[in-house]
Tab-separated table of N, CA and C in Angstrom:
chain	number	residue	atom	x	y	z
H	1	UNK	N	1.868	-14.478	-8.274
H	1	UNK	CA	1.544	-13.504	-9.555
H	1	UNK	C	0.172	-13.041	-9.085
H	2	UNK	N	0.198	-11.629	-9.144
H	2	UNK	CA	-0.888	-11.145	-8.333
H	2	UNK	C	-2.523	-10.882	-9.624
H	3	UNK	N	-3.793	-11.444	-9.126
H	3	UNK	CA	-4.537	-11.443	-10.466
H	3	UNK	C	-5.332	-10.054	-10.169
H	4	UNK	N	-5.259	-9.280	-10.960
H	4	UNK	CA	-6.045	-8.231	-11.115
H	4	UNK	C	-7.662	-8.516	-11.584
H	5	UNK	N	-8.812	-7.992	-11.257
H	5	UNK	CA	-10.025	-8.264	-11.607
H	5	UNK	C	-10.793	-7.515	-12.479
H	6	UNK	N	-9.750	-7.030	-13.706
H	6	UNK	CA	-10.542	-6.314	-14.632
H	6	UNK	C	-11.526	-5.014	-13.912
H	7	UNK	N	-10.868	-4.386	-12.905
H	7	UNK	CA	-11.346	-2.966	-12.606
H	7	UNK	C	-12.246	-3.552	-11.340
H	8	UNK	N	-12.786	-4.684	-11.129
H	8	UNK	CA	-13.725	-4.832	-9.787
H	8	UNK	C	-12.464	-4.935	-8.630
H	9	UNK	N	-12.757	-3.870	-7.518
H	9	UNK	CA	-12.417	-3.502	-6.610
H	9	UNK	C	-12.634	-4.654	-5.398
H	10	UNK	N	-11.239	-4.973	-5.023
H	10	UNK	CA	-11.469	-6.002	-3.472
H	10	UNK	C	-11.622	-5.893	-2.454
H	11	UNK	N	-12.604	-6.280	-1.282
H	11	UNK	CA	-12.886	-5.952	-0.133
H	11	UNK	C	-11.405	-6.724	0.528
H	12	UNK	N	-10.172	-6.705	0.434
H	12	UNK	CA	-9.295	-7.369	0.824
H	12	UNK	C	-7.887	-6.940	0.810
H	13	UNK	N	-6.931	-7.182	1.519
H	13	UNK	CA	-5.451	-6.527	1.472
H	13	UNK	C	-4.633	-7.690	0.855
H	14	UNK	N	-4.283	-7.493	-0.214
H	14	UNK	CA	-3.300	-8.532	-0.907
H	14	UNK	C	-1.781	-8.049	-0.545
H	15	UNK	N	-0.899	-9.471	-0.177
H	15	UNK	CA	0.243	-9.289	0.281
H	15	UNK	C	1.083	-9.705	-0.950
H	16	UNK	N	2.263	-8.859	-1.186
H	16	UNK	CA	3.201	-8.355	-2.178
H	16	UNK	C	4.303	-9.213	-1.621
H	17	UNK	N	4.243	-10.447	-2.503
H	17	UNK	CA	5.694	-11.708	-1.965
H	17	UNK	C	6.854	-11.935	-2.892
H	18	UNK	N	6.808	-11.154	-3.853
H	18	UNK	CA	8.061	-11.103	-4.689
H	18	UNK	C	8.198	-9.791	-5.473
H	19	UNK	N	9.285	-9.556	-6.120
H	19	UNK	CA	9.507	-7.848	-6.733
H	19	UNK	C	8.320	-8.717	-8.150
H	20	UNK	N	8.168	-9.399	-8.507
H	20	UNK	CA	6.987	-9.494	-9.639
H	20	UNK	C	5.855	-8.952	-9.332
H	21	UNK	N	5.735	-9.239	-8.102
H	21	UNK	CA	4.573	-9.096	-7.762
H	21	UNK	C	4.575	-7.297	-7.382
H	22	UNK	N	5.193	-6.705	-7.184
H	22	UNK	CA	5.629	-5.321	-7.121
H	22	UNK	C	5.372	-4.642	-8.194
H	23	UNK	N	6.093	-5.174	-9.733
H	23	UNK	CA	6.327	-4.271	-11.241
H	23	UNK	C	5.030	-5.035	-11.634
H	24	UNK	N	4.159	-6.167	-11.085
H	24	UNK	CA	2.627	-5.773	-11.873
H	24	UNK	C	1.823	-5.022	-11.310
H	25	UNK	N	2.011	-4.703	-9.801
H	25	UNK	CA	1.466	-3.451	-9.273
H	25	UNK	C	1.810	-2.328	-9.973
H	26	UNK	N	2.633	-2.404	-10.232
H	26	UNK	CA	3.340	-0.663	-10.422
H	26	UNK	C	2.844	-0.339	-12.069
H	27	UNK	N	2.347	-1.878	-12.634
H	27	UNK	CA	2.046	-1.229	-13.972
H	27	UNK	C	0.003	-1.165	-13.975
H	28	UNK	N	-0.279	-1.779	-12.993
H	28	UNK	CA	-1.692	-2.126	-12.904
H	28	UNK	C	-2.154	-0.494	-12.413
H	29	UNK	N	-0.939	0.283	-12.226
H	29	UNK	CA	-1.524	1.901	-11.194
H	29	UNK	C	-1.949	2.657	-12.272
H	30	UNK	N	-1.261	2.136	-13.648
H	30	UNK	CA	-1.452	3.038	-14.972
H	30	UNK	C	-3.349	2.715	-14.850
H	31	UNK	N	-3.407	1.703	-14.708
H	31	UNK	CA	-5.225	1.833	-14.922
H	31	UNK	C	-6.282	2.055	-13.839
H	32	UNK	N	-5.421	1.907	-12.851
H	32	UNK	CA	-6.327	2.118	-11.442
H	32	UNK	C	-5.763	2.386	-10.291
H	33	UNK	N	-6.031	3.442	-9.624
H	33	UNK	CA	-5.260	3.879	-8.503
H	33	UNK	C	-5.263	3.014	-7.321
H	34	UNK	N	-4.047	2.625	-6.591
H	34	UNK	CA	-3.623	1.518	-5.866
H	34	UNK	C	-3.059	2.244	-4.490
H	35	UNK	N	-3.580	1.662	-3.273
H	35	UNK	CA	-2.462	1.784	-1.747
H	35	UNK	C	-1.703	0.708	-1.723
H	36	UNK	N	-0.702	1.151	-1.346
H	36	UNK	CA	0.394	0.005	-0.465
H	36	UNK	C	0.477	0.425	0.548
H	37	UNK	N	0.755	-0.592	1.598
H	37	UNK	CA	0.798	-0.181	2.892
H	37	UNK	C	2.348	-0.961	3.412
H	38	UNK	N	3.064	-0.663	4.056
H	38	UNK	CA	4.575	-1.115	4.244
H	38	UNK	C	4.525	-0.988	5.559
H	39	UNK	N	4.602	-2.611	5.965
H	39	UNK	CA	4.152	-2.811	7.622
H	39	UNK	C	5.133	-3.536	7.781
H	40	UNK	N	5.534	-3.249	9.286
H	40	UNK	CA	6.319	-4.082	10.230
H	40	UNK	C	5.659	-4.861	10.945
H	41	UNK	N	5.707	-6.497	10.671
H	41	UNK	CA	4.827	-7.339	11.790
H	41	UNK	C	5.267	-7.100	13.112
H	42	UNK	N	6.846	-6.264	13.690
H	42	UNK	CA	6.815	-6.365	14.904
H	42	UNK	C	6.730	-5.264	15.645
H	43	UNK	N	5.860	-4.332	15.049
H	43	UNK	CA	6.047	-2.498	15.500
H	43	UNK	C	4.379	-2.552	15.693
H	44	UNK	N	4.167	-1.980	17.042
H	44	UNK	CA	2.880	-1.725	17.608
H	44	UNK	C	1.851	-0.394	16.859
H	45	UNK	N	3.194	0.682	16.425
H	45	UNK	CA	2.639	1.532	15.820
H	45	UNK	C	2.255	0.977	14.153
H	46	UNK	N	2.949	-0.160	14.069
H	46	UNK	CA	2.488	-0.794	12.348
H	46	UNK	C	0.962	-1.202	12.677
H	47	UNK	N	0.718	-1.971	13.800
H	47	UNK	CA	-0.479	-2.740	13.859
H	47	UNK	C	-1.419	-2.068	14.165
H	48	UNK	N	-1.079	-0.702	14.431
H	48	UNK	CA	-2.437	0.042	14.835
H	48	UNK	C	-2.346	0.541	13.631
H	49	UNK	N	-1.322	0.887	12.784
H	49	UNK	CA	-1.908	1.993	11.350
H	49	UNK	C	-2.357	0.649	10.658
H	50	UNK	N	-2.065	-0.725	10.538
H	50	UNK	CA	-2.801	-1.615	10.001
H	50	UNK	C	-4.170	-1.985	10.062
H	51	UNK	N	-4.518	-1.321	11.594
H	51	UNK	CA	-6.099	-1.913	11.887
H	51	UNK	C	-7.159	-0.546	11.432
H	52	UNK	N	-6.357	0.304	11.123
H	52	UNK	CA	-6.922	1.681	10.643
H	52	UNK	C	-7.226	1.617	8.916
H	53	UNK	N	-6.020	0.894	8.316
H	53	UNK	CA	-6.848	0.325	7.201
H	53	UNK	C	-7.305	-0.778	6.837
H	54	UNK	N	-7.163	-1.765	7.590
H	54	UNK	CA	-8.341	-2.661	7.396
H	54	UNK	C	-9.916	-1.983	8.107
H	55	UNK	N	-10.105	-0.908	8.670
H	55	UNK	CA	-11.020	-0.606	9.029
H	55	UNK	C	-11.749	0.365	7.916
H	56	UNK	N	-11.038	1.026	7.157
H	56	UNK	CA	-10.742	1.897	6.107
H	56	UNK	C	-11.592	0.750	4.925
H	57	UNK	N	-11.038	-0.419	4.600
H	57	UNK	CA	-11.555	-1.435	3.950
H	57	UNK	C	-13.138	-1.807	4.050
H	58	UNK	N	-13.217	-1.711	5.149
H	58	UNK	CA	-14.941	-2.389	5.488
H	58	UNK	C	-15.830	-1.374	5.120
H	59	UNK	N	-15.705	-0.179	5.104
H	59	UNK	CA	-16.065	1.380	4.934
H	59	UNK	C	-15.981	1.215	3.737
H	60	UNK	N	-14.591	1.778	3.015
H	60	UNK	CA	-14.725	2.423	1.319
H	60	UNK	C	-13.668	1.185	0.384
H	61	UNK	N	-13.026	-0.151	1.311
H	61	UNK	CA	-12.358	-0.622	0.590
H	61	UNK	C	-12.758	-1.035	-1.238
H	62	UNK	N	-14.041	-0.660	-1.151
H	62	UNK	CA	-14.293	-0.996	-2.605
H	62	UNK	C	-14.352	0.201	-3.635
H	63	UNK	N	-13.431	1.324	-3.298
H	63	UNK	CA	-12.778	2.336	-4.183
H	63	UNK	C	-11.553	2.065	-4.387
H	64	UNK	N	-10.834	1.334	-3.919
H	64	UNK	CA	-9.365	1.501	-4.524
H	64	UNK	C	-8.522	-0.034	-3.716
H	65	UNK	N	-7.978	-0.796	-4.862
H	65	UNK	CA	-7.415	-1.516	-4.158
H	65	UNK	C	-6.082	-1.448	-3.573
H	66	UNK	N	-5.894	-2.574	-2.014
H	66	UNK	CA	-4.906	-2.483	-1.267
H	66	UNK	C	-3.852	-3.533	-1.375
H	67	UNK	N	-2.863	-2.949	-1.095
H	67	UNK	CA	-1.773	-4.290	-1.128
H	67	UNK	C	-0.808	-3.664	0.284
H	68	UNK	N	0.221	-4.806	0.413
H	68	UNK	CA	0.465	-4.477	1.770
H	68	UNK	C	2.087	-5.371	1.431
H	69	UNK	N	2.856	-4.932	1.919
H	69	UNK	CA	4.572	-5.296	1.742
H	69	UNK	C	4.806	-5.662	3.293
H	70	UNK	N	5.424	-6.416	3.681
H	70	UNK	CA	5.612	-6.949	5.112
H	70	UNK	C	7.434	-6.790	5.299
H	71	UNK	N	7.895	-5.360	5.783
H	71	UNK	CA	9.307	-4.997	5.454
H	71	UNK	C	9.794	-5.669	6.085
H	72	UNK	N	10.105	-6.558	6.874
H	72	UNK	CA	11.116	-7.305	7.843
H	72	UNK	C	11.351	-8.803	6.585
H	73	UNK	N	10.264	-9.106	6.472
H	73	UNK	CA	9.994	-10.468	5.561
H	73	UNK	C	10.517	-10.483	4.142
H	74	UNK	N	10.069	-8.933	3.613
H	74	UNK	CA	10.435	-9.067	2.415
H	74	UNK	C	11.011	-7.674	1.936
H	75	UNK	N	12.466	-7.791	2.571
H	75	UNK	CA	13.256	-6.392	2.435
H	75	UNK	C	13.664	-5.988	0.982
H	76	UNK	N	13.476	-6.854	0.152
H	76	UNK	CA	13.748	-6.647	-1.364
H	76	UNK	C	13.008	-5.781	-2.049
H	77	UNK	N	11.496	-6.341	-1.463
H	77	UNK	CA	10.598	-5.654	-2.302
H	77	UNK	C	10.317	-4.106	-1.395
H	78	UNK	N	10.628	-4.250	-0.394
H	78	UNK	CA	10.315	-2.790	0.225
H	78	UNK	C	11.170	-1.740	-0.349
H	79	UNK	N	12.216	-2.107	-0.038
H	79	UNK	CA	13.482	-1.227	-0.652
H	79	UNK	C	13.342	-1.045	-2.467
H	80	UNK	N	12.935	-1.748	-3.086
H	80	UNK	CA	12.848	-1.856	-4.297
H	80	UNK	C	11.634	-0.380	-4.452
H	81	UNK	N	10.328	-0.767	-3.783
H	81	UNK	CA	9.200	-0.008	-3.696
H	81	UNK	C	9.912	1.477	-3.419
H	82	UNK	N	10.983	1.954	-2.537
H	82	UNK	CA	11.614	2.961	-2.233
H	82	UNK	C	12.415	3.423	-3.333
H	83	UNK	N	12.917	2.849	-4.235
H	83	UNK	CA	13.910	3.470	-4.981
H	83	UNK	C	13.160	3.415	-6.193
H	84	UNK	N	12.213	2.817	-6.485
H	84	UNK	CA	11.166	3.105	-7.918
H	84	UNK	C	10.420	4.508	-7.482
H	85	UNK	N	9.681	4.287	-6.098
H	85	UNK	CA	8.937	5.671	-5.992
H	85	UNK	C	9.710	7.160	-5.655
H	86	UNK	N	11.078	7.051	-5.280
H	86	UNK	CA	11.694	7.946	-4.761
H	86	UNK	C	11.158	8.692	-3.461
H	87	UNK	N	10.278	7.511	-2.757
H	87	UNK	CA	9.696	8.224	-0.908
H	87	UNK	C	11.031	7.462	-0.605
H	88	UNK	N	11.622	7.887	0.620
H	88	UNK	CA	12.397	7.394	1.757
H	88	UNK	C	11.661	6.190	2.489
H	89	UNK	N	11.960	5.303	2.685
H	89	UNK	CA	11.335	3.758	3.470
H	89	UNK	C	10.903	4.481	4.593
H	90	UNK	N	9.588	4.128	5.388
H	90	UNK	CA	9.537	4.137	6.354
H	90	UNK	C	8.580	3.136	7.055
H	91	UNK	N	8.541	2.855	7.884
H	91	UNK	CA	7.078	2.201	8.372
H	91	UNK	C	6.687	2.007	10.177
H	92	UNK	N	5.335	2.204	9.603
H	92	UNK	CA	4.446	2.046	8.699
H	92	UNK	C	4.153	3.040	7.815
H	93	UNK	N	4.230	2.933	6.586
H	93	UNK	CA	4.061	3.758	5.505
H	93	UNK	C	2.950	3.320	4.614
H	94	UNK	N	2.020	4.466	4.109
H	94	UNK	CA	1.074	4.457	3.412
H	94	UNK	C	1.409	4.918	1.931
H	95	UNK	N	1.009	4.848	0.677
H	95	UNK	CA	1.513	5.102	-0.777
H	95	UNK	C	0.457	5.155	-1.463
H	96	UNK	N	-0.174	6.073	-1.880
H	96	UNK	CA	-1.456	5.977	-2.793
H	96	UNK	C	-1.012	6.376	-4.339
H	97	UNK	N	-1.041	5.246	-5.045
H	97	UNK	CA	-0.209	5.353	-6.683
H	97	UNK	C	-1.173	5.405	-7.530
H	98	UNK	N	-1.099	6.322	-8.354
H	98	UNK	CA	-1.647	6.303	-9.904
H	98	UNK	C	-0.968	6.934	-11.061
H	99	UNK	N	-1.083	5.992	-11.936
H	99	UNK	CA	-0.439	6.071	-13.354
H	99	UNK	C	1.281	5.959	-12.951
H	100	UNK	N	1.387	5.146	-12.258
H	100	UNK	CA	3.074	5.300	-11.338
H	100	UNK	C	4.000	6.458	-10.941
H	101	UNK	N	2.485	7.342	-10.273
H	101	UNK	CA	2.868	8.523	-9.473
H	101	UNK	C	2.361	8.394	-8.110
H	102	UNK	N	3.264	8.829	-7.378
H	102	UNK	CA	2.863	8.632	-5.771
H	102	UNK	C	2.063	10.162	-5.740
H	103	UNK	N	0.905	10.029	-5.447
H	103	UNK	CA	-0.098	11.345	-5.344
H	103	UNK	C	-0.659	11.595	-3.978
H	104	UNK	N	-0.051	10.430	-3.240
H	104	UNK	CA	-0.211	10.945	-1.760
H	104	UNK	C	0.507	9.876	-1.110
H	105	UNK	N	0.846	9.953	0.296
H	105	UNK	CA	2.086	9.282	1.051
H	105	UNK	C	1.659	9.613	2.605
H	106	UNK	N	1.982	9.129	3.412
H	106	UNK	CA	2.233	9.354	4.915
H	106	UNK	C	2.548	8.103	5.742
H	107	UNK	N	2.673	8.280	7.088
H	107	UNK	CA	3.332	7.302	7.707
H	107	UNK	C	3.327	7.244	9.020
H	108	UNK	N	3.601	6.500	10.142
H	108	UNK	CA	3.658	6.332	11.126
H	108	UNK	C	1.772	6.714	12.011
H	109	UNK	N	1.944	7.281	13.051
H	109	UNK	CA	0.535	7.845	13.609
H	109	UNK	C	-0.355	8.517	12.430
H	110	UNK	N	0.102	9.150	11.073
H	110	UNK	CA	-1.125	9.938	10.424
H	110	UNK	C	-1.754	8.657	9.719
H	111	UNK	N	-1.409	7.476	9.737
H	111	UNK	CA	-2.048	6.891	8.940
H	111	UNK	C	-3.681	6.329	9.974
H	112	UNK	N	-4.904	6.879	9.613
H	112	UNK	CA	-5.976	6.515	10.084
H	112	UNK	C	-6.995	6.496	9.092
H	113	UNK	N	-7.860	5.938	9.478
H	113	UNK	CA	-8.686	5.574	8.689
H	113	UNK	C	-9.550	7.049	7.749
H	114	UNK	N	-9.258	8.215	8.740
H	114	UNK	CA	-10.574	9.071	8.211
H	114	UNK	C	-9.437	9.665	7.446
H	115	UNK	N	-7.881	9.896	7.490
H	115	UNK	CA	-7.103	10.342	6.237
H	115	UNK	C	-7.014	9.645	4.911
H	116	UNK	N	-7.069	7.969	4.927
H	116	UNK	CA	-6.967	7.464	4.164
H	116	UNK	C	-8.670	7.887	3.455
H	117	UNK	N	-9.779	7.632	3.670
H	117	UNK	CA	-10.803	8.230	3.107
H	117	UNK	C	-10.853	9.550	2.149
H	118	UNK	N	-10.139	10.696	3.099
H	118	UNK	CA	-9.874	11.946	3.146
H	118	UNK	C	-9.064	11.816	1.200
H	119	UNK	N	-7.890	11.169	1.411
H	119	UNK	CA	-7.010	11.349	0.260
H	119	UNK	C	-7.592	10.335	-0.942
H	120	UNK	N	-8.275	9.473	-0.498
H	120	UNK	CA	-9.168	8.926	-1.841
H	120	UNK	C	-10.398	9.425	-2.763
H	121	UNK	N	-10.978	10.302	-1.461
H	121	UNK	CA	-12.295	10.591	-2.093
H	121	UNK	C	-12.291	12.014	-2.536
């Protein structure tokens, strides 16, 4: 189960490993925005995007909680996210969720530290 720290933002990326984690996160978005990163651990483009997300975390990570789902290892979670959000699956993919609404999303080469900062600030 995901631990939410009463609005205190963490400077790390938490992995979603169960559908329960996803649904907890979905409910949490009613109280504060969250970033969800769909990561393919076998893809070089995804590795590059993950690096940009980690770099964002270093400079602006206190702004929003970040979560990751490994799409190969956790296909069920990834599919559920696509179904619930009505955003077709891509990987890598980044979703900004606020109040159970997708307010911004991007994928592949468009996942950069600069674009993440712009979307959040």
